[in-house]
Short mmCIF file of C-alpha atoms in Angstrom, two decimals:
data_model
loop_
_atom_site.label_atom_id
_atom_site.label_comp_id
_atom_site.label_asym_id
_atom_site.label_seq_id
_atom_site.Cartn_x
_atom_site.Cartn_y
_atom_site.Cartn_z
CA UNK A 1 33.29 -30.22 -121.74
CA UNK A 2 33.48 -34.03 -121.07
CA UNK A 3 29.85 -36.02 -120.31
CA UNK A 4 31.59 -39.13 -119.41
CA UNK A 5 28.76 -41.34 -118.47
CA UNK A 6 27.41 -40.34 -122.00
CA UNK A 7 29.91 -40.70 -124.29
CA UNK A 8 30.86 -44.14 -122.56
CA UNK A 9 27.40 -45.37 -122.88
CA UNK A 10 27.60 -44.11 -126.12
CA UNK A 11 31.28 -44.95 -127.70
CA UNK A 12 33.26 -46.83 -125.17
CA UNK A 13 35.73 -45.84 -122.98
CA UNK A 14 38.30 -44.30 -125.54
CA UNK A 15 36.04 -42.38 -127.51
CA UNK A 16 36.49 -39.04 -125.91
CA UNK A 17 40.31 -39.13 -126.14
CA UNK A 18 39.62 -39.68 -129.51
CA UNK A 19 37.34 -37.03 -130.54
CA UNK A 20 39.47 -34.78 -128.48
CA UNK A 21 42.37 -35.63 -130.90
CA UNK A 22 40.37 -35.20 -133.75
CA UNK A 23 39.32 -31.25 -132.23
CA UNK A 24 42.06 -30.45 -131.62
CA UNK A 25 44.09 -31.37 -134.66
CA UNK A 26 41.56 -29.13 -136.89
CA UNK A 27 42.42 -26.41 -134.28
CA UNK A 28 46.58 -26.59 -135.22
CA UNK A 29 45.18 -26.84 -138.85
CA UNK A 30 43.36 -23.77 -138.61
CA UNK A 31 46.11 -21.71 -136.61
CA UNK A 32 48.82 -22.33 -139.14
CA UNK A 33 46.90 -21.54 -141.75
CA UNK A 34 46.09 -18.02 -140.00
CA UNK A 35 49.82 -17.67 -139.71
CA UNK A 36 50.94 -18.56 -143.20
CA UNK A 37 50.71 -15.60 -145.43
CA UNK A 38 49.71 -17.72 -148.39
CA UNK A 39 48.30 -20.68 -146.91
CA UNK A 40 48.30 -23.93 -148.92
CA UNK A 41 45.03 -24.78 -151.24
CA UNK A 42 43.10 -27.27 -148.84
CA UNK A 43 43.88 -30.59 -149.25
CA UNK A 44 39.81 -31.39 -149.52
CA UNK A 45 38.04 -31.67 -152.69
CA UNK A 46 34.81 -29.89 -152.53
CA UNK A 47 33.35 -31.58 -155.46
CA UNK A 48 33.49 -34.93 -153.08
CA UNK A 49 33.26 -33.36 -149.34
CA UNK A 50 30.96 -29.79 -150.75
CA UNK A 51 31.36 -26.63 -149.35
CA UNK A 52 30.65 -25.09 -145.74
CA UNK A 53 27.30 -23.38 -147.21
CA UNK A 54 26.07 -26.25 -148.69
CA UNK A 55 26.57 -29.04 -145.51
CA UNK A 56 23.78 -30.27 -143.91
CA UNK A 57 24.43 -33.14 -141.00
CA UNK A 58 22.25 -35.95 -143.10
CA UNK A 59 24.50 -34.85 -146.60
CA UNK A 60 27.71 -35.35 -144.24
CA UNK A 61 26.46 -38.60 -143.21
CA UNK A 62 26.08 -39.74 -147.14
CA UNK A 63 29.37 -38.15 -148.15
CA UNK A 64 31.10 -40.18 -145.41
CA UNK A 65 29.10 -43.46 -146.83
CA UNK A 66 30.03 -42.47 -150.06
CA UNK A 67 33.70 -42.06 -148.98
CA UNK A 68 33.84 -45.38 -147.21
CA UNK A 69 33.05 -47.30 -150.34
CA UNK A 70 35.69 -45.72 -151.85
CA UNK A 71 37.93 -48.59 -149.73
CA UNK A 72 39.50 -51.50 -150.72
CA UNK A 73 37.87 -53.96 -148.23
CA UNK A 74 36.97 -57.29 -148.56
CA UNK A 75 32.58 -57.13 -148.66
CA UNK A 76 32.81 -59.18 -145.13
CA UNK A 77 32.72 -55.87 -143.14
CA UNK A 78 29.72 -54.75 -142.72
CA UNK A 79 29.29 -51.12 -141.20
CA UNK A 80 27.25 -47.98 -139.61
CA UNK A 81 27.58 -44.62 -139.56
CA UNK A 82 26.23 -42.80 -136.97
CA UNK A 83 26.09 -39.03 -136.05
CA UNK A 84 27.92 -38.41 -132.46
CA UNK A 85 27.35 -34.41 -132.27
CA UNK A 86 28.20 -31.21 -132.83
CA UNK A 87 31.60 -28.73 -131.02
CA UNK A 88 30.80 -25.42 -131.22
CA UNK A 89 34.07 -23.13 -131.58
CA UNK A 90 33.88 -19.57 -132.14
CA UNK A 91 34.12 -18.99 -135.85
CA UNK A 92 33.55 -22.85 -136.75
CA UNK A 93 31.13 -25.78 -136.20
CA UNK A 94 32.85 -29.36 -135.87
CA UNK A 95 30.16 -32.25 -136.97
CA UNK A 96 31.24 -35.61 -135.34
CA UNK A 97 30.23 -39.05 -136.65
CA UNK A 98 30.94 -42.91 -136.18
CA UNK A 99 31.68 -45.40 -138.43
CA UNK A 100 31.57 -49.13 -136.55
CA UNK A 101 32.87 -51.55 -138.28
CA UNK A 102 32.10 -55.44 -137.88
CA UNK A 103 33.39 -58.73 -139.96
CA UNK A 104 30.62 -61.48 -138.62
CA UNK A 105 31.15 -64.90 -138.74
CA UNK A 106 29.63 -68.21 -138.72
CA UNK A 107 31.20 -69.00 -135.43
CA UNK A 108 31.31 -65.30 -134.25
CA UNK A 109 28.29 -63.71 -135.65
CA UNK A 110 28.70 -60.48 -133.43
CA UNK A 111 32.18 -59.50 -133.98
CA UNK A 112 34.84 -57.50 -132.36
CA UNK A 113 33.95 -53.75 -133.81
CA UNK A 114 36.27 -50.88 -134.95
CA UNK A 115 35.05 -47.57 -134.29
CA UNK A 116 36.12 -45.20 -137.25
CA UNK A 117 35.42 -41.59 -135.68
CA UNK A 118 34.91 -38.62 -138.74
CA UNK A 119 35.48 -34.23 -137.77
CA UNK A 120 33.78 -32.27 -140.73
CA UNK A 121 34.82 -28.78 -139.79
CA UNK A 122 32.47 -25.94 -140.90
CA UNK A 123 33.12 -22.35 -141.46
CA UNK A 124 30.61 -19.97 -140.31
CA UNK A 125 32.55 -17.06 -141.70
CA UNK A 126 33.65 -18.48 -145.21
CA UNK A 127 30.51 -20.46 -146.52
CA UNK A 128 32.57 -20.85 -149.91
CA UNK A 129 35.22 -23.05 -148.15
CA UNK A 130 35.62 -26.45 -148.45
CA UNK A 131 34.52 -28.73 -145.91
CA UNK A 132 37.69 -30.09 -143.75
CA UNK A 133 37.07 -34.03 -143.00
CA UNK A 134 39.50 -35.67 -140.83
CA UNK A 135 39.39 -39.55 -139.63
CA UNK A 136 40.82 -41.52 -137.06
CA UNK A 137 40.51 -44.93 -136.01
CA UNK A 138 39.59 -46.14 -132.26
CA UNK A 139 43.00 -46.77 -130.22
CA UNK A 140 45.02 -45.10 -132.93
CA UNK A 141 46.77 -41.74 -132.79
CA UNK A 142 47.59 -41.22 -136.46
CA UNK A 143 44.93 -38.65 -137.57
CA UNK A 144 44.18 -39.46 -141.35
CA UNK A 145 42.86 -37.05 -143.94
CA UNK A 146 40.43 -38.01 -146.94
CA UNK A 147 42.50 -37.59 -150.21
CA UNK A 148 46.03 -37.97 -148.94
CA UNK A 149 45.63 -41.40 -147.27
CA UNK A 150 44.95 -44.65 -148.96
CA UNK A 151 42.93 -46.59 -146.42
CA UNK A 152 44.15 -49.75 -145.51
CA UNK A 153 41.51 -52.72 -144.66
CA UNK A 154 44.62 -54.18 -142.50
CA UNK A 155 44.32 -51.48 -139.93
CA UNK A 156 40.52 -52.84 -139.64
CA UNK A 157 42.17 -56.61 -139.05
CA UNK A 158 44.91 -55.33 -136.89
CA UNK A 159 42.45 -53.85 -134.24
CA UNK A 160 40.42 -57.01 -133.94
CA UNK A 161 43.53 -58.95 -133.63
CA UNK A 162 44.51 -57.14 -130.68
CA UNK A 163 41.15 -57.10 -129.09
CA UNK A 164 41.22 -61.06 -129.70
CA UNK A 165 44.77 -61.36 -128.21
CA UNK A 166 43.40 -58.98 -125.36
CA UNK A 167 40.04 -60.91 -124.87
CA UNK A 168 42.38 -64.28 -124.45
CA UNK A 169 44.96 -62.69 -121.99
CA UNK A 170 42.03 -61.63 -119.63
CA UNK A 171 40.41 -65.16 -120.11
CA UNK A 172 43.59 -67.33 -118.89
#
């Protein structure tokens, strides 16, 4: 169910195609492992993301910190993480957060931001599974998984660039 008026006051226009994305991409996930006979180990470590019976949304928000300075950025980006909500699905709970991302300036001391958007996916029927984390960056489509991508701080530079080139085009 989309709140619109919410989730742009909250996250900007793109946010709920985003988190939408995000939903259902753990939904595919889940299905084809229900159809595999011998599904694959999960590609999620639980000694760094914990397991489902163990999650709590403040630990999530500390794992995803934790995670994030895992990175290879320069110290000039500066960031928050914020928790968005919780989806409901029938045998699983998907906790949503925001990382926003900002490299301030001298001459630009607020900015252009990059919205990071996190799914921790929860079972409520196997509390000794892993947690599933899944990330995906604002105006992106590539959905990223913890462990199996090496973030890159030049996605982080390429979204500002095109906000910058965008902010100029609608100024002239």
């Amino acid at each position: 169910m989309s709140r619109p008026c919410l989730w742009t006051e909250l996250l900007g226009e793109t946010a709920p195609a985003e988190i939408s994305l995000l939903i259902k991409s753990l939904r595919f996930e889940r299905q084809l492992k229900e159809e595999l006979e011998n599904p694959p180990p999960s590609m999620m470590d639980s000694t760094v993301w914990g397991l489902c019976k163990d999650f709590t949304k403040g630990g999530g928000y500390f794992k995803i910190e934790a995670y994030i300075k895992t990175w290879d950025i320069q110290p000039v980006w500066v960031y928050n993480v914020d928790y968005i909500r919780t989806e409901l699905e029938d045998d699983f709970k998907i906790h949503l957060y925001r990382a926003l991302f900002m490299a301030p300036t001298a001459r630009k001391p607020i900015g252009d931001r990059v919205n990071i958007y996190f799914a921790m996916e929860i079972s409520k029927t196997e509390p000794e599974a892993p947690v599933e984390v899944r990330f995906l960056l604002e105006s992106r489509r590539l959905i990223h998984t913890p462990g199996t991508s090496k973030f890159s701080e030049k996605w982080l530079t390429d979204i500002t660039d095109t906000k910058d080139l965008f902010q100029r085009m609608m100024e002239s």
